[in-house]
């Protein structure tokens, strides 16, 4: 199922207009299911610090469910790890589903394929979408994979440029950008080169962000920002 780029772009733009972070996350999956022949989808965030995948929400044709209890080292799930490393959507079918998923998960008997779509911006991956149920007689081919990948990149552009700021957290746009890059695992030296400012200034932004958030260190500050949806 090939989705014309103009249609894909127009539909994804709805996500950017969401009034809250929660609405934005819901719209990502809702739009995904409207565009593609999938009958369910889960959205997880990803952190390169520890290769951590953490569930956010899951939807199917009947219900919406929060899945924050799902936490995995994605290196133990080959299909997810491969999709994130290559920043390209992947599909495995049949017996390969058992080989490409973690042994701690029991694959339901009606699951004949699994797709993983990374949400990325440049070299950074914010999260990924998984589906295990697809419309009957729909070809799961390279064209569909390419469209999945394009969807993930367009959503990644939005996630990189959007921050929903909690009223009590008056971080500047620059502070948010620095802390987002901290969550990606970038060093002060790498940030300084990309953002065209000094390492001293980078470290000052980190210190001021930690203080404003009432955190004890940068890891705790990143955790607060992730929970509040200020960075993803």
mmCIF file of C-alpha atoms in Angstrom:
data_model
loop_
_atom_site.group_PDB
_atom_site.id
_atom_site.type_symbol
_atom_site.label_atom_id
_atom_site.label_comp_id
_atom_site.label_asym_id
_atom_site.label_seq_id
_atom_site.Cartn_x
_atom_site.Cartn_y
_atom_site.Cartn_z
ATOM 1 C CA UNK A 1 0.000 0.000 0.000
ATOM 2 C CA UNK A 2 1.771 3.101 -1.250
ATOM 3 C CA UNK A 3 0.806 6.433 0.294
ATOM 4 C CA UNK A 4 1.621 9.456 -1.902
ATOM 5 C CA UNK A 5 4.133 11.734 -0.183
ATOM 6 C CA UNK A 6 1.816 14.762 -0.332
ATOM 7 C CA UNK A 7 -0.938 12.793 1.410
ATOM 8 C CA UNK A 8 1.524 11.470 3.984
ATOM 9 C CA UNK A 9 2.896 14.945 4.662
ATOM 10 C CA UNK A 10 -0.550 16.526 5.033
ATOM 11 C CA UNK A 11 -1.737 13.836 7.442
ATOM 12 C CA UNK A 12 1.388 13.992 9.596
ATOM 13 C CA UNK A 13 1.028 17.778 9.921
ATOM 14 C CA UNK A 14 -2.071 17.181 12.075
ATOM 15 C CA UNK A 15 0.240 15.786 14.748
ATOM 16 C CA UNK A 16 2.088 19.090 14.998
ATOM 17 C CA UNK A 17 -1.175 20.907 15.766
ATOM 18 C CA UNK A 18 -1.953 18.801 18.846
ATOM 19 C CA UNK A 19 -2.844 20.833 21.936
ATOM 20 C CA UNK A 20 -0.979 18.603 24.399
ATOM 21 C CA UNK A 21 1.797 16.051 24.464
ATOM 22 C CA UNK A 22 -0.693 13.259 25.187
ATOM 23 C CA UNK A 23 -2.822 14.275 22.200
ATOM 24 C CA UNK A 24 0.275 14.319 20.042
ATOM 25 C CA UNK A 25 1.240 10.762 20.987
ATOM 26 C CA UNK A 26 -2.300 9.515 20.365
ATOM 27 C CA UNK A 27 -2.403 11.238 16.967
ATOM 28 C CA UNK A 28 0.850 9.565 15.921
ATOM 29 C CA UNK A 29 -0.730 6.128 16.262
ATOM 30 C CA UNK A 30 -4.170 7.199 15.013
ATOM 31 C CA UNK A 31 -2.643 8.675 11.849
ATOM 32 C CA UNK A 32 -0.439 5.607 11.377
ATOM 33 C CA UNK A 33 -3.439 3.299 11.513
ATOM 34 C CA UNK A 34 -5.458 5.492 9.154
ATOM 35 C CA UNK A 35 -2.694 5.577 6.553
ATOM 36 C CA UNK A 36 -1.595 1.965 6.599
ATOM 37 C CA UNK A 37 -3.166 -1.531 6.569
ATOM 38 C CA UNK A 38 -2.429 -2.158 10.250
ATOM 39 C CA UNK A 39 -4.990 -3.222 12.840
ATOM 40 C CA UNK A 40 -2.945 -2.430 15.936
ATOM 41 C CA UNK A 41 0.049 -0.313 16.890
ATOM 42 C CA UNK A 42 2.201 0.371 19.939
ATOM 43 C CA UNK A 43 4.339 3.451 20.494
ATOM 44 C CA UNK A 44 7.527 3.281 22.565
ATOM 45 C CA UNK A 45 10.175 5.873 23.372
ATOM 46 C CA UNK A 46 13.850 5.051 22.917
ATOM 47 C CA UNK A 47 16.954 6.208 24.749
ATOM 48 C CA UNK A 48 20.441 5.439 23.468
ATOM 49 C CA UNK A 49 21.572 5.535 27.109
ATOM 50 C CA UNK A 50 21.297 1.832 27.894
ATOM 51 C CA UNK A 51 19.502 1.037 24.608
ATOM 52 C CA UNK A 52 16.256 1.410 26.519
ATOM 53 C CA UNK A 53 12.853 0.986 24.912
ATOM 54 C CA UNK A 54 9.924 2.059 27.088
ATOM 55 C CA UNK A 55 6.271 1.566 26.199
ATOM 56 C CA UNK A 56 3.926 4.564 26.030
ATOM 57 C CA UNK A 57 0.576 3.649 24.476
ATOM 58 C CA UNK A 58 -1.004 0.892 22.430
ATOM 59 C CA UNK A 59 -4.154 1.040 20.312
ATOM 60 C CA UNK A 60 -6.171 -1.362 18.212
ATOM 61 C CA UNK A 61 -9.600 -1.200 16.603
ATOM 62 C CA UNK A 62 -11.287 -1.384 20.020
ATOM 63 C CA UNK A 63 -9.253 0.311 22.739
ATOM 64 C CA UNK A 64 -6.408 2.554 23.849
ATOM 65 C CA UNK A 65 -4.045 1.233 26.518
ATOM 66 C CA UNK A 66 -1.115 2.749 28.408
ATOM 67 C CA UNK A 67 1.864 0.383 28.464
ATOM 68 C CA UNK A 68 4.430 2.206 30.610
ATOM 69 C CA UNK A 69 5.273 -1.059 32.393
ATOM 70 C CA UNK A 70 6.985 -2.338 29.237
ATOM 71 C CA UNK A 71 10.733 -1.683 29.439
ATOM 72 C CA UNK A 72 13.379 -3.534 27.428
ATOM 73 C CA UNK A 73 16.993 -3.433 26.364
ATOM 74 C CA UNK A 74 16.221 -3.373 22.650
ATOM 75 C CA UNK A 75 19.427 -5.292 21.930
ATOM 76 C CA UNK A 76 17.486 -8.347 23.130
ATOM 77 C CA UNK A 77 14.868 -7.810 20.401
ATOM 78 C CA UNK A 78 16.718 -8.168 17.074
ATOM 79 C CA UNK A 79 14.061 -6.686 14.796
ATOM 80 C CA UNK A 80 13.747 -3.533 16.929
ATOM 81 C CA UNK A 81 17.513 -3.210 17.322
ATOM 82 C CA UNK A 82 18.037 -3.594 13.572
ATOM 83 C CA UNK A 83 15.378 -1.008 12.705
ATOM 84 C CA UNK A 84 16.830 1.534 15.131
ATOM 85 C CA UNK A 85 20.443 0.979 14.099
ATOM 86 C CA UNK A 86 19.595 1.386 10.408
ATOM 87 C CA UNK A 87 16.810 3.945 10.998
ATOM 88 C CA UNK A 88 14.671 2.006 8.533
ATOM 89 C CA UNK A 89 11.407 0.127 9.000
ATOM 90 C CA UNK A 90 11.612 -3.648 9.238
ATOM 91 C CA UNK A 91 9.133 -6.503 8.866
ATOM 92 C CA UNK A 92 9.578 -10.136 9.847
ATOM 93 C CA UNK A 93 7.120 -12.855 8.917
ATOM 94 C CA UNK A 94 6.220 -16.385 9.959
ATOM 95 C CA UNK A 95 8.806 -18.359 11.902
ATOM 96 C CA UNK A 96 11.203 -15.407 11.766
ATOM 97 C CA UNK A 97 8.926 -13.630 14.265
ATOM 98 C CA UNK A 98 10.150 -16.077 16.913
ATOM 99 C CA UNK A 99 13.766 -15.508 15.978
ATOM 100 C CA UNK A 100 13.534 -11.723 15.843
ATOM 101 C CA UNK A 101 11.785 -11.069 19.169
ATOM 102 C CA UNK A 102 12.833 -11.505 22.783
ATOM 103 C CA UNK A 103 12.417 -14.994 24.201
ATOM 104 C CA UNK A 104 10.526 -13.584 27.196
ATOM 105 C CA UNK A 105 7.599 -12.648 24.944
ATOM 106 C CA UNK A 106 5.084 -15.238 23.836
ATOM 107 C CA UNK A 107 3.979 -14.550 20.291
ATOM 108 C CA UNK A 108 0.232 -15.014 19.868
ATOM 109 C CA UNK A 109 -0.855 -17.663 17.398
ATOM 110 C CA UNK A 110 -2.628 -15.105 15.186
ATOM 111 C CA UNK A 111 0.550 -13.023 14.736
ATOM 112 C CA UNK A 112 1.953 -13.769 11.291
ATOM 113 C CA UNK A 113 4.155 -10.695 10.957
ATOM 114 C CA UNK A 114 5.727 -7.928 13.029
ATOM 115 C CA UNK A 115 6.656 -4.470 11.748
ATOM 116 C CA UNK A 116 8.886 -1.898 13.449
ATOM 117 C CA UNK A 117 9.014 1.735 12.349
ATOM 118 C CA UNK A 118 11.673 3.950 13.962
ATOM 119 C CA UNK A 119 10.809 7.590 14.655
ATOM 120 C CA UNK A 120 14.005 9.395 13.774
ATOM 121 C CA UNK A 121 15.509 12.772 13.003
ATOM 122 C CA UNK A 122 18.905 12.617 11.331
ATOM 123 C CA UNK A 123 20.966 10.107 13.284
ATOM 124 C CA UNK A 124 18.762 10.284 16.374
ATOM 125 C CA UNK A 125 15.908 7.916 17.158
ATOM 126 C CA UNK A 126 13.179 9.107 19.525
ATOM 127 C CA UNK A 127 11.079 5.965 19.561
ATOM 128 C CA UNK A 128 9.443 3.289 17.453
ATOM 129 C CA UNK A 129 6.037 1.945 16.390
ATOM 130 C CA UNK A 130 5.276 -1.781 16.282
ATOM 131 C CA UNK A 131 2.352 -3.586 14.660
ATOM 132 C CA UNK A 132 1.471 -7.275 14.747
ATOM 133 C CA UNK A 133 -1.933 -7.382 13.024
ATOM 134 C CA UNK A 134 -2.501 -6.374 9.406
ATOM 135 C CA UNK A 135 -5.449 -6.166 7.052
ATOM 136 C CA UNK A 136 -6.004 -9.417 5.137
ATOM 137 C CA UNK A 137 -4.513 -9.790 1.641
ATOM 138 C CA UNK A 138 -2.443 -6.608 1.952
ATOM 139 C CA UNK A 139 1.107 -7.114 0.616
ATOM 140 C CA UNK A 140 3.786 -6.449 3.238
ATOM 141 C CA UNK A 141 6.432 -5.453 0.716
ATOM 142 C CA UNK A 142 9.340 -3.054 0.248
ATOM 143 C CA UNK A 143 7.030 -0.272 -0.914
ATOM 144 C CA UNK A 144 5.108 -0.424 2.353
ATOM 145 C CA UNK A 145 8.365 -0.505 4.319
ATOM 146 C CA UNK A 146 9.628 2.596 2.522
ATOM 147 C CA UNK A 147 6.406 4.430 3.337
ATOM 148 C CA UNK A 148 6.650 3.354 6.997
ATOM 149 C CA UNK A 149 10.205 4.725 7.083
ATOM 150 C CA UNK A 150 9.107 8.035 5.566
ATOM 151 C CA UNK A 151 6.324 8.333 8.144
ATOM 152 C CA UNK A 152 8.826 7.807 10.959
ATOM 153 C CA UNK A 153 11.134 10.486 9.588
ATOM 154 C CA UNK A 154 8.349 13.051 9.176
ATOM 155 C CA UNK A 155 7.116 12.409 12.714
ATOM 156 C CA UNK A 156 10.729 12.652 13.909
ATOM 157 C CA UNK A 157 11.005 16.140 12.422
ATOM 158 C CA UNK A 158 7.970 17.204 14.414
ATOM 159 C CA UNK A 159 9.213 15.620 17.636
ATOM 160 C CA UNK A 160 12.595 17.318 17.248
ATOM 161 C CA UNK A 161 11.036 20.745 16.840
ATOM 162 C CA UNK A 162 8.224 20.542 19.391
ATOM 163 C CA UNK A 163 8.347 20.922 23.170
ATOM 164 C CA UNK A 164 5.300 21.130 25.412
ATOM 165 C CA UNK A 165 6.529 23.138 28.401
ATOM 166 C CA UNK A 166 5.010 22.560 31.817
ATOM 167 C CA UNK A 167 3.831 25.844 33.373
ATOM 168 C CA UNK A 168 6.137 25.421 36.337
ATOM 169 C CA UNK A 169 9.214 24.648 34.246
ATOM 170 C CA UNK A 170 10.383 27.824 32.572
ATOM 171 C CA UNK A 171 13.231 26.369 30.564
ATOM 172 C CA UNK A 172 14.363 28.391 27.581
ATOM 173 C CA UNK A 173 14.280 26.927 24.094
ATOM 174 C CA UNK A 174 18.069 26.684 24.205
ATOM 175 C CA UNK A 175 18.003 24.837 27.536
ATOM 176 C CA UNK A 176 15.442 22.402 26.168
ATOM 177 C CA UNK A 177 17.531 21.804 23.060
ATOM 178 C CA UNK A 178 20.643 21.118 25.149
ATOM 179 C CA UNK A 179 18.810 18.757 27.512
ATOM 180 C CA UNK A 180 17.251 16.942 24.559
ATOM 181 C CA UNK A 181 20.743 16.368 23.177
ATOM 182 C CA UNK A 182 21.911 15.215 26.607
ATOM 183 C CA UNK A 183 19.151 12.576 26.488
ATOM 184 C CA UNK A 184 20.463 11.500 23.074
ATOM 185 C CA UNK A 185 23.869 10.858 24.630
ATOM 186 C CA UNK A 186 25.712 13.756 22.988
ATOM 187 C CA UNK A 187 28.801 15.144 24.730
ATOM 188 C CA UNK A 188 29.312 18.849 25.421
ATOM 189 C CA UNK A 189 31.971 18.865 22.706
ATOM 190 C CA UNK A 190 29.576 17.395 20.131
ATOM 191 C CA UNK A 191 26.825 19.845 21.087
ATOM 192 C CA UNK A 192 29.207 22.799 20.895
ATOM 193 C CA UNK A 193 30.226 21.837 17.360
ATOM 194 C CA UNK A 194 26.631 21.359 16.194
ATOM 195 C CA UNK A 195 25.077 24.341 17.958
ATOM 196 C CA UNK A 196 28.014 26.703 17.282
ATOM 197 C CA UNK A 197 28.454 27.716 20.924
ATOM 198 C CA UNK A 198 31.177 27.004 23.476
ATOM 199 C CA UNK A 199 31.387 23.941 25.710
ATOM 200 C CA UNK A 200 31.301 26.328 28.694
ATOM 201 C CA UNK A 201 27.950 27.698 27.518
ATOM 202 C CA UNK A 202 26.628 24.165 26.996
ATOM 203 C CA UNK A 203 27.558 23.240 30.564
ATOM 204 C CA UNK A 204 25.914 26.418 31.866
ATOM 205 C CA UNK A 205 22.668 25.487 30.109
ATOM 206 C CA UNK A 206 22.826 22.038 31.705
ATOM 207 C CA UNK A 207 23.444 23.495 35.179
ATOM 208 C CA UNK A 208 20.634 26.053 34.871
ATOM 209 C CA UNK A 209 18.223 23.365 33.630
ATOM 210 C CA UNK A 210 19.060 21.066 36.539
ATOM 211 C CA UNK A 211 18.477 23.928 38.978
ATOM 212 C CA UNK A 212 15.150 24.992 37.442
ATOM 213 C CA UNK A 213 13.890 21.415 37.488
ATOM 214 C CA UNK A 214 14.929 20.855 41.098
ATOM 215 C CA UNK A 215 16.961 17.828 40.033
ATOM 216 C CA UNK A 216 20.140 16.494 41.627
ATOM 217 C CA UNK A 217 21.978 15.717 38.398
ATOM 218 C CA UNK A 218 21.585 15.655 34.625
ATOM 219 C CA UNK A 219 20.244 12.089 34.545
ATOM 220 C CA UNK A 220 17.452 12.998 36.957
ATOM 221 C CA UNK A 221 16.744 16.187 34.993
ATOM 222 C CA UNK A 222 16.438 14.208 31.755
ATOM 223 C CA UNK A 223 14.077 11.779 33.506
ATOM 224 C CA UNK A 224 11.829 14.641 34.625
ATOM 225 C CA UNK A 225 11.726 16.130 31.140
ATOM 226 C CA UNK A 226 10.913 12.763 29.574
ATOM 227 C CA UNK A 227 8.082 12.093 32.031
ATOM 228 C CA UNK A 228 6.597 15.535 31.436
ATOM 229 C CA UNK A 229 6.807 15.109 27.677
ATOM 230 C CA UNK A 230 9.026 18.186 27.301
ATOM 231 C CA UNK A 231 11.572 16.066 25.457
ATOM 232 C CA UNK A 232 10.966 12.748 23.724
#
